[in-house]
Coordinates of C-alpha atoms in Angstrom, one line a residue:
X77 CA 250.6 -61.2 233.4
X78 CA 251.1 -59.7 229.9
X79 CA 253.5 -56.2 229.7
X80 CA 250.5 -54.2 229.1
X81 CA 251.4 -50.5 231.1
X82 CA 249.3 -49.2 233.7
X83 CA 249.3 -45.6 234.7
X84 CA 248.9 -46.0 238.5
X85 CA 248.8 -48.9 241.4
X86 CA 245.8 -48.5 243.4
X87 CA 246.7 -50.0 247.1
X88 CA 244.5 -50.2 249.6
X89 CA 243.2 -51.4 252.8
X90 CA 240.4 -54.3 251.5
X91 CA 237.9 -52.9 254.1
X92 CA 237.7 -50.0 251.6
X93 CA 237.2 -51.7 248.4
X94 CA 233.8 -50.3 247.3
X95 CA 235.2 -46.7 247.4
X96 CA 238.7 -47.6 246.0
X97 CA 236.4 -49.1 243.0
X98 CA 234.3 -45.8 242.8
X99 CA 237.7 -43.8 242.6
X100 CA 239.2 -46.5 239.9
X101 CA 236.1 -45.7 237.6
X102 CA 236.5 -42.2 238.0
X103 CA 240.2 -42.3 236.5
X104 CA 239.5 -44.5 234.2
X105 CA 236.6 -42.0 232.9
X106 CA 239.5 -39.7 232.7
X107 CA 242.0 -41.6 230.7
X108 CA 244.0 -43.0 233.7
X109 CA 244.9 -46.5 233.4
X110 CA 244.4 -47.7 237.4
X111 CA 245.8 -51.3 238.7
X112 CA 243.4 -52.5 241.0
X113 CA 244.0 -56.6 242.5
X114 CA 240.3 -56.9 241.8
X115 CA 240.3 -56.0 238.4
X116 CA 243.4 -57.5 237.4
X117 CA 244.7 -60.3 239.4
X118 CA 243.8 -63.7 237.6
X119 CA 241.8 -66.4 240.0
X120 CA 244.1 -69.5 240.3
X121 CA 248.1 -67.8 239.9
X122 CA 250.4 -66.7 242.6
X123 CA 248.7 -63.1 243.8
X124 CA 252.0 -62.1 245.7
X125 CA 254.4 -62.3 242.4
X126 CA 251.4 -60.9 240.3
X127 CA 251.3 -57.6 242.3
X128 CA 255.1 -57.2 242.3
X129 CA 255.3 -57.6 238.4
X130 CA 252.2 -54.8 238.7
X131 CA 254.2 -52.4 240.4
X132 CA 256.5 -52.9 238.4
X133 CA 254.1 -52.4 235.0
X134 CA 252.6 -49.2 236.7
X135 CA 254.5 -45.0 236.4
X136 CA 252.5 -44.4 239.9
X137 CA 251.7 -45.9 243.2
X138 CA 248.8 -44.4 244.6
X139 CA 248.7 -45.6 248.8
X140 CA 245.1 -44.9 249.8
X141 CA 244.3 -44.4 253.3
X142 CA 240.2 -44.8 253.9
X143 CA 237.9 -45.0 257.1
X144 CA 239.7 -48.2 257.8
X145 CA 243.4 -47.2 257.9
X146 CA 246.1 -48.8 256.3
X147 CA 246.2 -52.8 255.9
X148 CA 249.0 -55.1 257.1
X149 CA 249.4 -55.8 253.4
X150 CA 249.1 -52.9 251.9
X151 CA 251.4 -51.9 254.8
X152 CA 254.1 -54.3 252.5
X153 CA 252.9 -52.7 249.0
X154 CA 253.9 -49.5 250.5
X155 CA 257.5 -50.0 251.3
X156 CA 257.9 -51.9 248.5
X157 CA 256.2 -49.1 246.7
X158 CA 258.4 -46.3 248.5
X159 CA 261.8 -48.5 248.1
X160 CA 261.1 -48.7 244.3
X161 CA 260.9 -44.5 244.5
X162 CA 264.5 -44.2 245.7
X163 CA 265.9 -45.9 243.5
X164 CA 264.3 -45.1 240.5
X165 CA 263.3 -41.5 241.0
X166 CA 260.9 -41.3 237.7
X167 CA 258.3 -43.9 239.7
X168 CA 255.8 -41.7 241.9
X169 CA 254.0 -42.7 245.1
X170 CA 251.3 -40.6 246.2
X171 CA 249.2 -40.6 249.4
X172 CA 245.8 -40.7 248.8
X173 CA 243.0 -39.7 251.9
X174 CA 239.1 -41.0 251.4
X175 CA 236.4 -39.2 252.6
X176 CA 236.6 -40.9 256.3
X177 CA 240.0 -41.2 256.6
X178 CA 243.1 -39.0 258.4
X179 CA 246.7 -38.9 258.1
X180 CA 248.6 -40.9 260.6
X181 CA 250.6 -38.6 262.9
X182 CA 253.7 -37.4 261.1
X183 CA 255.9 -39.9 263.4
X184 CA 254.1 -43.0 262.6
X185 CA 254.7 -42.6 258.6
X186 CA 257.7 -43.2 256.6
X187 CA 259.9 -40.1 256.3
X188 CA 259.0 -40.7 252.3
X189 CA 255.1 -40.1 252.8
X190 CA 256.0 -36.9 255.6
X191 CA 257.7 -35.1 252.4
X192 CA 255.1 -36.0 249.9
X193 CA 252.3 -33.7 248.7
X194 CA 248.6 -35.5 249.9
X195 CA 245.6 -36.0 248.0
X196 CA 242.8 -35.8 249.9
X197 CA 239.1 -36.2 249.7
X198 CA 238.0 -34.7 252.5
X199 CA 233.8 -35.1 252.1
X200 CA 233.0 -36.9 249.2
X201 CA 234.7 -38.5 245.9
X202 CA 233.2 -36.1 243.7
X203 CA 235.3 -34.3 244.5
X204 CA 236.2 -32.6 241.7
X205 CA 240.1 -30.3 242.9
X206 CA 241.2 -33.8 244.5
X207 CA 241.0 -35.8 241.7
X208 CA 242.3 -33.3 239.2
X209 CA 245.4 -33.1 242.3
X210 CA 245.3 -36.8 241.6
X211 CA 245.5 -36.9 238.1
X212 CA 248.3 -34.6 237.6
X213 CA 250.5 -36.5 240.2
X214 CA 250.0 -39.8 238.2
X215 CA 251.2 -37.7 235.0
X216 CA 253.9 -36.2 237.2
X217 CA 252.0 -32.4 236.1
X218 CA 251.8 -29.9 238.8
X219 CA 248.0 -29.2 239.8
X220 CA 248.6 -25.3 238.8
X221 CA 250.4 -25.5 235.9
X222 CA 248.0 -25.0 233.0
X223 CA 245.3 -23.3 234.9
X224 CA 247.4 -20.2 235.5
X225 CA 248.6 -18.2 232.6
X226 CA 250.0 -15.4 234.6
X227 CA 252.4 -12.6 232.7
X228 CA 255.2 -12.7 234.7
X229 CA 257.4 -10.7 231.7
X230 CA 260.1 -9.1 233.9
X231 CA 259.1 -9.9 237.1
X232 CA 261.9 -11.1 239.9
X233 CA 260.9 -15.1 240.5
X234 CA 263.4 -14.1 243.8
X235 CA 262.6 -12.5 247.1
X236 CA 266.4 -12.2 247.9
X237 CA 266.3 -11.2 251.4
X238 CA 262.7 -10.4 251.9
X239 CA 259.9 -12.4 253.3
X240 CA 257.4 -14.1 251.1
X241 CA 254.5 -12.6 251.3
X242 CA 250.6 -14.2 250.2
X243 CA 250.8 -12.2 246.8
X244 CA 254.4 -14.0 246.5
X245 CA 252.6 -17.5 247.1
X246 CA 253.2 -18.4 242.9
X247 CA 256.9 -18.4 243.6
X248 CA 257.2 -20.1 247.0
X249 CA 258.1 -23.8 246.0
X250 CA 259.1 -26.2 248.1
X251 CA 257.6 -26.4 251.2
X252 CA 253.8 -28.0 249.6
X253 CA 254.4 -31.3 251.5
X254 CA 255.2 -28.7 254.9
X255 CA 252.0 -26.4 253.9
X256 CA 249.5 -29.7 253.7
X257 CA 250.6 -30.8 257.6
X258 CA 250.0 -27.0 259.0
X259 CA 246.5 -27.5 256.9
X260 CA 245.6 -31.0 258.5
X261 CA 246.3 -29.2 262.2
X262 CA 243.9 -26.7 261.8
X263 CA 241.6 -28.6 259.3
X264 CA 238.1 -28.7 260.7
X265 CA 236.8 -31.8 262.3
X266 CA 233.5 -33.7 262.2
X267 CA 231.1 -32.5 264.8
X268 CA 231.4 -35.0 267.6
X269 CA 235.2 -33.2 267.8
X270 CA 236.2 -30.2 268.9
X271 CA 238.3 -28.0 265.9
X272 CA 241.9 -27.1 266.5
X273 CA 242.6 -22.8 266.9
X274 CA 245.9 -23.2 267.5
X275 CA 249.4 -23.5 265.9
X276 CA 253.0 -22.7 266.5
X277 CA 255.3 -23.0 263.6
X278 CA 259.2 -23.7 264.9
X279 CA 262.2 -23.7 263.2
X280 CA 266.0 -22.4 264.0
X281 CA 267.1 -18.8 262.1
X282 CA 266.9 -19.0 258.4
X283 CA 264.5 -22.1 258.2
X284 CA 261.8 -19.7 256.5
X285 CA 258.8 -20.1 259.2
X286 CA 257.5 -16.4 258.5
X287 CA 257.6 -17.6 254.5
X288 CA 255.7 -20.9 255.4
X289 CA 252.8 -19.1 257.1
X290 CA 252.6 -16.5 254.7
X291 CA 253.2 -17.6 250.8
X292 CA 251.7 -21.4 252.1
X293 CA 249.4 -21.7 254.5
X294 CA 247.8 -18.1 254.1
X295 CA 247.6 -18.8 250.2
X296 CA 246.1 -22.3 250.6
X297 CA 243.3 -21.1 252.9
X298 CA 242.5 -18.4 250.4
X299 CA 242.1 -21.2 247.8
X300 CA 238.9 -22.6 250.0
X301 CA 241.2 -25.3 251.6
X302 CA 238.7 -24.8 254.1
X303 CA 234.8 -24.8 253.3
X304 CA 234.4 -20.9 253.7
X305 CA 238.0 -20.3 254.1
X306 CA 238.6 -18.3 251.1
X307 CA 236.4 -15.7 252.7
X308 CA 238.2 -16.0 255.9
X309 CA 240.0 -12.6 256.9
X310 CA 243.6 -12.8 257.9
X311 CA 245.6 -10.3 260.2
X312 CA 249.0 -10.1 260.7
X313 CA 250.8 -8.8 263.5
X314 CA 254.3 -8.9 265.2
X315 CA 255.1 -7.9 269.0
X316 CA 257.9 -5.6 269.0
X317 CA 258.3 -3.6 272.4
X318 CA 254.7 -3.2 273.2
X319 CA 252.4 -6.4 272.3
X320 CA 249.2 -5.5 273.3
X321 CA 249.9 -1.9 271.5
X322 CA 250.8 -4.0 268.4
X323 CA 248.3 -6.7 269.0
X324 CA 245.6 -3.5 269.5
X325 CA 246.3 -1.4 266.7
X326 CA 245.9 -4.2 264.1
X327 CA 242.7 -5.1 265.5
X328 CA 241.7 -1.3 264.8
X329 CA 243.3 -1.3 261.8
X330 CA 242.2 -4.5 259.9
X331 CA 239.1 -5.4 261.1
X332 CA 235.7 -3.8 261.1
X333 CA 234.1 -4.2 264.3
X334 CA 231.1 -2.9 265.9
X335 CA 231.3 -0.3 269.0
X336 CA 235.1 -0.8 268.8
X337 CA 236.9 2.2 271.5
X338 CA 238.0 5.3 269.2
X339 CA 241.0 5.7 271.7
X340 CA 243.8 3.0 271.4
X341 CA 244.9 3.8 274.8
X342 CA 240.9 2.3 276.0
X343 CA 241.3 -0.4 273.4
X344 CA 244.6 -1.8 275.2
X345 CA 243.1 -1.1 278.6
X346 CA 239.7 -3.7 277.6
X347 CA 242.1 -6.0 276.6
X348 CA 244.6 -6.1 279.4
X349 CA 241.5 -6.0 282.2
X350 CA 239.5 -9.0 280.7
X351 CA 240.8 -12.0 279.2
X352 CA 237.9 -12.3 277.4
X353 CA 238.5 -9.6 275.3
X354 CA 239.9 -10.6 272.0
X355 CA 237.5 -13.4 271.8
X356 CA 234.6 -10.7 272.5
X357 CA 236.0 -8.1 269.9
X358 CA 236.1 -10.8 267.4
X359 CA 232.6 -12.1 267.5
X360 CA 231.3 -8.9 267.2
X361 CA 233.8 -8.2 264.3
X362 CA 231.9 -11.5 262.9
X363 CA 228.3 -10.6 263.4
X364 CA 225.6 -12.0 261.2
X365 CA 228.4 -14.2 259.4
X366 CA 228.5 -17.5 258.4
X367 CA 228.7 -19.6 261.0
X368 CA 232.0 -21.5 259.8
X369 CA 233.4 -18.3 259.1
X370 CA 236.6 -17.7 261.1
X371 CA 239.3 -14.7 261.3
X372 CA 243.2 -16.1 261.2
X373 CA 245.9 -13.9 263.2
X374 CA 249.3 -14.5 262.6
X375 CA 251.5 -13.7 265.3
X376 CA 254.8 -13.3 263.7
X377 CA 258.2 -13.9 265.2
X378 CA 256.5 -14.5 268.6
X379 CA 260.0 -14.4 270.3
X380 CA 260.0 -10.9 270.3
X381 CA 257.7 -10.6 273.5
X382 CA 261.4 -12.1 275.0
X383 CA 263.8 -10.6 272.8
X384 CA 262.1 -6.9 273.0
X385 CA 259.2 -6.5 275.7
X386 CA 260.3 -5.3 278.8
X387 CA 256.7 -5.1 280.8
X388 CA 255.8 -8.9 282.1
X389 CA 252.7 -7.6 282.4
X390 CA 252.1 -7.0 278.5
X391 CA 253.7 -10.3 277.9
X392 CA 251.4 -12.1 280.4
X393 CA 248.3 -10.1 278.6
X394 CA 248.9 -10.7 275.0
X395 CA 249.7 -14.5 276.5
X396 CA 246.1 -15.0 278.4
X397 CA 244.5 -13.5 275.1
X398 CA 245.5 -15.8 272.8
X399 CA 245.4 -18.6 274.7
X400 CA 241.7 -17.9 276.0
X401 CA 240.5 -17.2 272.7
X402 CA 242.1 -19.9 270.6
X403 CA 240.7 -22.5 273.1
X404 CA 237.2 -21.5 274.1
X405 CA 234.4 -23.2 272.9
X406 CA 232.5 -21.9 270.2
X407 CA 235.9 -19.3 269.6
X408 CA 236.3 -17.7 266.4
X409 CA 240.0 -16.8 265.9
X410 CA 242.8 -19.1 264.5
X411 CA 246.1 -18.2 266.1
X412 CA 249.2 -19.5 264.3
X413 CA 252.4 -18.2 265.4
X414 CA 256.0 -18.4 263.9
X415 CA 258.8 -19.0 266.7
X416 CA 262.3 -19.3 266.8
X417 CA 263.4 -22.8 267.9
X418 CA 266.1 -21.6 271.1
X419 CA 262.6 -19.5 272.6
X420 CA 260.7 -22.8 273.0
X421 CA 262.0 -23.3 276.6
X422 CA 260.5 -19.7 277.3
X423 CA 257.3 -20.8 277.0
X424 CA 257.3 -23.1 279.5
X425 CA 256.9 -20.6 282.0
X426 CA 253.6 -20.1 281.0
X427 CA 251.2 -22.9 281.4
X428 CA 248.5 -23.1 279.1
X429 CA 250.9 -21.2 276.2
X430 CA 253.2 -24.3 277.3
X431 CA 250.3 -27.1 276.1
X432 CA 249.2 -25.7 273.2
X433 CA 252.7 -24.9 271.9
X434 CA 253.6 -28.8 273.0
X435 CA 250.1 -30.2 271.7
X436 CA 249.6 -28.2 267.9
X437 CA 253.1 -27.5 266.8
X438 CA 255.3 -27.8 263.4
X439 CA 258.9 -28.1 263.3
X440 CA 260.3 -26.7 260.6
X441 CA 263.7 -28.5 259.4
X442 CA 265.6 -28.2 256.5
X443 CA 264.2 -29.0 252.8
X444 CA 265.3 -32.1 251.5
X445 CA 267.4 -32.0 248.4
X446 CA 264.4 -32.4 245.8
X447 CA 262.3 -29.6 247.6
X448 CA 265.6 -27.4 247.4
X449 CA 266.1 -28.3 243.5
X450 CA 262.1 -26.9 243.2
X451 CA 262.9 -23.7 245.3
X452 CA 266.0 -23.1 242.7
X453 CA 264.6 -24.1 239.5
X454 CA 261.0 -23.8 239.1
X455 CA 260.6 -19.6 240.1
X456 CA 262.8 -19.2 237.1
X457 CA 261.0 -21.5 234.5
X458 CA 257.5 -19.9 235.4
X459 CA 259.3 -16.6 233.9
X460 CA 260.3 -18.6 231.4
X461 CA 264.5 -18.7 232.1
X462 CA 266.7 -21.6 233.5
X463 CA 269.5 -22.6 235.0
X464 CA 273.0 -23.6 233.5
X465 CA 273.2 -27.3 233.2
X466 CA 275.5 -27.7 236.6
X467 CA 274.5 -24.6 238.5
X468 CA 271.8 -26.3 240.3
X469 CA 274.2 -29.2 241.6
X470 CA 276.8 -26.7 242.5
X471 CA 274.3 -24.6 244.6
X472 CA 273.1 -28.2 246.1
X473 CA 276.6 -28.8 247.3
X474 CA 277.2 -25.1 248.3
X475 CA 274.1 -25.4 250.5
X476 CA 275.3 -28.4 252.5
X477 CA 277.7 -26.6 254.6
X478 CA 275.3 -23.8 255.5
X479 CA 273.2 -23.8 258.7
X480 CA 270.1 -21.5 258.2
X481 CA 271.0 -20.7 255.0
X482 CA 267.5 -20.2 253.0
X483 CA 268.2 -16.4 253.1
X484 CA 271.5 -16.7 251.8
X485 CA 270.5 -19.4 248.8
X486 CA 267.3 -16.6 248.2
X487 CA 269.5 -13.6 248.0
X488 CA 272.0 -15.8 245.5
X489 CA 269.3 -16.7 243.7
X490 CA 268.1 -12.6 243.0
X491 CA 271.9 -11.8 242.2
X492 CA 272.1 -14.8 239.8
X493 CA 268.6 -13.3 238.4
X494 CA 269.6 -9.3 238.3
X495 CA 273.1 -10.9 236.4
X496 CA 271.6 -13.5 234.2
X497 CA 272.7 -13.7 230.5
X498 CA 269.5 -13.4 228.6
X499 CA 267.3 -16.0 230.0
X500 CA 270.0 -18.1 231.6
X501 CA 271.4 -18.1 235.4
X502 CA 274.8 -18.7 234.4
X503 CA 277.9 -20.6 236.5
X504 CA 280.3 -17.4 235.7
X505 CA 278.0 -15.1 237.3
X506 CA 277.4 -17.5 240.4
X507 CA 281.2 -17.3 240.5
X508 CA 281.4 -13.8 240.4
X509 CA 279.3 -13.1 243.4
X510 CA 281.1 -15.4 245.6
X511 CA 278.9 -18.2 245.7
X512 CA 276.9 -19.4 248.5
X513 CA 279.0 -18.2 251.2
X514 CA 280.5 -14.9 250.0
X515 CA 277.5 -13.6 248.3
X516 CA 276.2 -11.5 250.9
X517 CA 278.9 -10.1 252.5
X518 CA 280.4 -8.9 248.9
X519 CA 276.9 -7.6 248.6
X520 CA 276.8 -5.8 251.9
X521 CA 280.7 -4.8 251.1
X522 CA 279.5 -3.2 248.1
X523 CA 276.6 -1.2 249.3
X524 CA 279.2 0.2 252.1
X525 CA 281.9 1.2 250.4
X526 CA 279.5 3.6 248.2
X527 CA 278.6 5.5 251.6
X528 CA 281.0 8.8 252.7
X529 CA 282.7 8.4 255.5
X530 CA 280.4 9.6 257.8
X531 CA 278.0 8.0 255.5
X532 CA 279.5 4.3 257.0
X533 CA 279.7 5.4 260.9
X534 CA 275.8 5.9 260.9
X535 CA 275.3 2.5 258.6
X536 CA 277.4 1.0 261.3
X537 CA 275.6 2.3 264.2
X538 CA 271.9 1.4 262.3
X539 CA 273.2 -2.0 262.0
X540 CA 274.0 -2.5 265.2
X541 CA 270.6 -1.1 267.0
X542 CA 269.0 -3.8 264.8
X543 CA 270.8 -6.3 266.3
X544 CA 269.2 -7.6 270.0
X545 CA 272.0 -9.4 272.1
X546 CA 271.0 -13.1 272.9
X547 CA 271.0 -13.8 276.7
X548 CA 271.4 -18.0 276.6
X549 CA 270.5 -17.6 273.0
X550 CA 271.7 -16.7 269.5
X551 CA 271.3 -12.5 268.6
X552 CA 268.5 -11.9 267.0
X553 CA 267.6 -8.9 264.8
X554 CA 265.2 -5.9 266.2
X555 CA 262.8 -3.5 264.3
X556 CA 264.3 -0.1 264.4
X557 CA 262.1 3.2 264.7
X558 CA 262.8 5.9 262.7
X559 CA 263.3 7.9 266.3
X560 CA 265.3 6.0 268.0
X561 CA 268.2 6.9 265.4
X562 CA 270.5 10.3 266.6
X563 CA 269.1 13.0 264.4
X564 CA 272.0 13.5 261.7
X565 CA 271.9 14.5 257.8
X566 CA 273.6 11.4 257.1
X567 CA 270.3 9.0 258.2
X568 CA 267.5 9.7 256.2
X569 CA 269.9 9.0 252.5
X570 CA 271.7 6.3 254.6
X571 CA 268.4 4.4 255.4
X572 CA 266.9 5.1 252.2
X573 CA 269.4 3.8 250.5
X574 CA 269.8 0.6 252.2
X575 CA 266.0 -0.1 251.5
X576 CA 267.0 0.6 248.1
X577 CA 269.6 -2.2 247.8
X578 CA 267.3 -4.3 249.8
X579 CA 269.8 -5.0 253.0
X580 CA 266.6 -3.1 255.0
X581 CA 263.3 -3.3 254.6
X582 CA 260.7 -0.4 255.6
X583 CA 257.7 -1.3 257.9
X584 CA 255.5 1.5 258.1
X585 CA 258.1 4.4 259.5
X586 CA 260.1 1.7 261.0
X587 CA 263.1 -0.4 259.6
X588 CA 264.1 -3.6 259.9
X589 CA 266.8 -5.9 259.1
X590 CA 265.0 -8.7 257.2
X591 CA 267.5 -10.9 256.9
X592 CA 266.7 -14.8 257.3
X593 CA 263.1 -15.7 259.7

């Protein structure tokens, strides 16, 4: 075979051919150079030599998975394929889905493919947003890039200690591979099977769960992920000390439904009587919609209903809710939920909560060393600034001896950014702060010695009512009402000035310690 460059290998299970050939004439329509063995392999000369040299003479290797599944052989093309990756990190492999065909559960795959971005065609090849996705992969372009000319001009790339939010979703990098496997749970099925409602998203302190959900998964649905998802209204809701409370005052809040009880007390009441409720209230918030119209609720740090409900009985409720209306057929509402990793056991108690946590679940563990480089670097090059050649590595290493330690590597990050030299992070600065491991604390140091005296008893006592002692688990943090403070003139400039520096955040007229999900 002559030297001649291709852009991308096309492998594929032969079963497939005819759509693999469709796909190969649409790239080539669009300038891509595909290697396909039926258009290049020459009759009469060894075929297993010629498609090593062709991996070899290609940038990409796209592994498509169609109707048919994967082949034995290209079983071998991928490996080869993948092995080729790690050791030469400018060669890309990118799995590719045809109309027809589904991932392979996360276990069954190579770790490679679990931490890759998908293509997929989910209905049809003309399908125009996969195969620009495709394209800019083989080019090694992100899908985004030139389509959004955003003004970011002095805007923080960093959320420092705060959660990302959906509006934060153009800064949130690294977890795309992690978003696409929360989409392909809940990702609607063909109409001989029944559609998943359900999802609990898992990971220890610090893994970034509540970030996942919201800057990822929420964004991505937005986008029309789903047909009709974009239109798709999304709550959001955490327990504290009363669930149903919580879980009632959203629904009153957020969505518009018909005949809906003007007293909260009768709105909890409906729901803690009958079952049935939530799935009742949000049909009739969904009157005369489309029919693939759905609501999402996101049930945020679910372990609080351990951690800070007392009342079984509101636990139980807020428990049979969800359960019963994320599982009936013809149900409306998408539940995903964001858990702390020690609560799993917890939930065993409760059997159908039990199944669909062990069923439709994602473990959140800790970003490999490429998704960590995009978390670091790319916020800062969409506002048009960079990193010091070295700083990157440094922070790489730094992170490697931190458990949980997305909070602390965010909250470096927005010091590195509120210190940079022009449009440089800079080493000295990193330095400075105390790196990975002292930045906070010299943070938090610094905020408290400003306080009076009396000023620092009442931080120290706020600090400590945020804090919810672990019984066979690790502490976790608490929201803090406003009330449940000792009335003092020290609180009110205390608090207010702890929001200010960012070590609080402010919920409505209650405070919380946002540190780490």
């Amino acid at each position: 075979m002559d030297q001649k460059r291709f852009d991308v290998f096309l492998s594929y299970n032969g079963a497939d051919k005819s759509a693999v050939d469709e796909l190969g004439r649409q790239l080539k329509q669009k300038g891509i150079k595909p290697w396909l063995d039926s258009w290049n392999l020459i009759p009469g000369e060894p075929w297993q030599e010629a498609i090593e040299e062709a991996l070899d003479a290609c940038f990409t290797c796209a592994v498509i998975i169609g109707p048919s599944g994967i082949g034995p052989w290209q079983n071998e093309e991928m490996r080869a394929a993948i092995d080729r990756r790690v050791h030469k990190r400018d060669f890309r492999v990118i799995p590719v889905v045809l109309p027809g065909g589904q991932r392979d559960r996360r276990s069954h795959l190579p770790a490679f493919l679990v931490q890759t971005t998908w293509v997929e065609f989910h209905h049809t090849l003309a399908d125009d947003r996969a195969l620009h996705q495709l394209i800019c992969g083989i080019r090694g372009k992100e899908p985004g890039a030139e389509a959004e000319a955003y003004d970011y001009q002095g805007v923080s790339p960093y959320r420092g200690l705060q959660v990302f939010q959906p509006e934060h979703a153009s800064f949130f990098f690294g977890r795309e591979a992690l978003t696409g496997w929360l989409l392909e749970i809940l990702r609607p099925r063909a109409a001989s099977h029944l559609d998943n409602r359900f999802l609990a998203v898992i990971g220890p302190s610090g893994s970034g769960k509540s970030s996942l959900v919201r800057a990822g998964l929420i964004p991505a649905l937005k986008k029309g992920e789903f047909p009709g998802s974009a239109e798709w209204p999304v709550i959001m809701v955490r327990p504290g000390s009363e669930p149903m409370t919580s879980l009632a005052t959203t629904l009153a809040t957020d969505l518009a439904i018909p005949d809906m009880p003007a007293d909260m007390e009768d709105l909890v009441a409906g729901l803690r009587k009958d079952k049935r409720q939530l799935h009742l209230l949000v049909h009739r918030a969904l009157r005369n919609q489309p029919k693939d119209r759905r609501i999402l609720l996101l049930v945020d740090q679910f372990e609080e209903i351990f951690t800070m409900c007392r009342d079984e009985s509101q636990r139980r409720t807020l428990i049979d809710n969800l359960m019963y209306t994320s599982s009936v057929v013809g149900g409306r509402l998408i539940v995903v939920m964001t858990m702390r990793a020690d609560f799993y056991a917890k939930c065993a108690t409760y059997p159908a909560l039990a199944a669909a946590v062990s069923e439709h679940q994602v473990l959140v563990g800790s970003m490999t060393e490429d998704e960590l480089r995009r978390a670091i670097e790319r916020p800062a090059q969409l506002v048009g600034c960079e990193l010091e050649n070295g700083l990157t590595e440094m922070l790489l290493q730094d992170l490697k001896n931190e458990a949980g330690a997305l909070p602390l590597l965010e909250h470096t990050l927005m010091e590195l950014w509120e210190r940079r030299d022009g449009r440089r992070l800079t080493i000295a600065a990193y330095r400075d702060i105390g790196e990975i491991e002292g930045a906070l604390e010299q943070y938090a140091n610094t905020v408290f010695r400003q306080f009076s005296r009396p000023e620092q008893e009442v931080c120290k006592h706020i600090f400590l009512r945020l804090t919810q002692p672990g019984e066979g688990t690790e502490d976790t943090k608490r929201r803090l009402a406003r009330k449940e403070l000792e009335e003092s003139e020290f609180v009110a400039p205390v608090l207010q000035h702890l929001i200010k520096t960012r070590l609080l955040t402010a919920e409505g007229e209650e405070h919380q310690r946002d540190k780490g999900e």
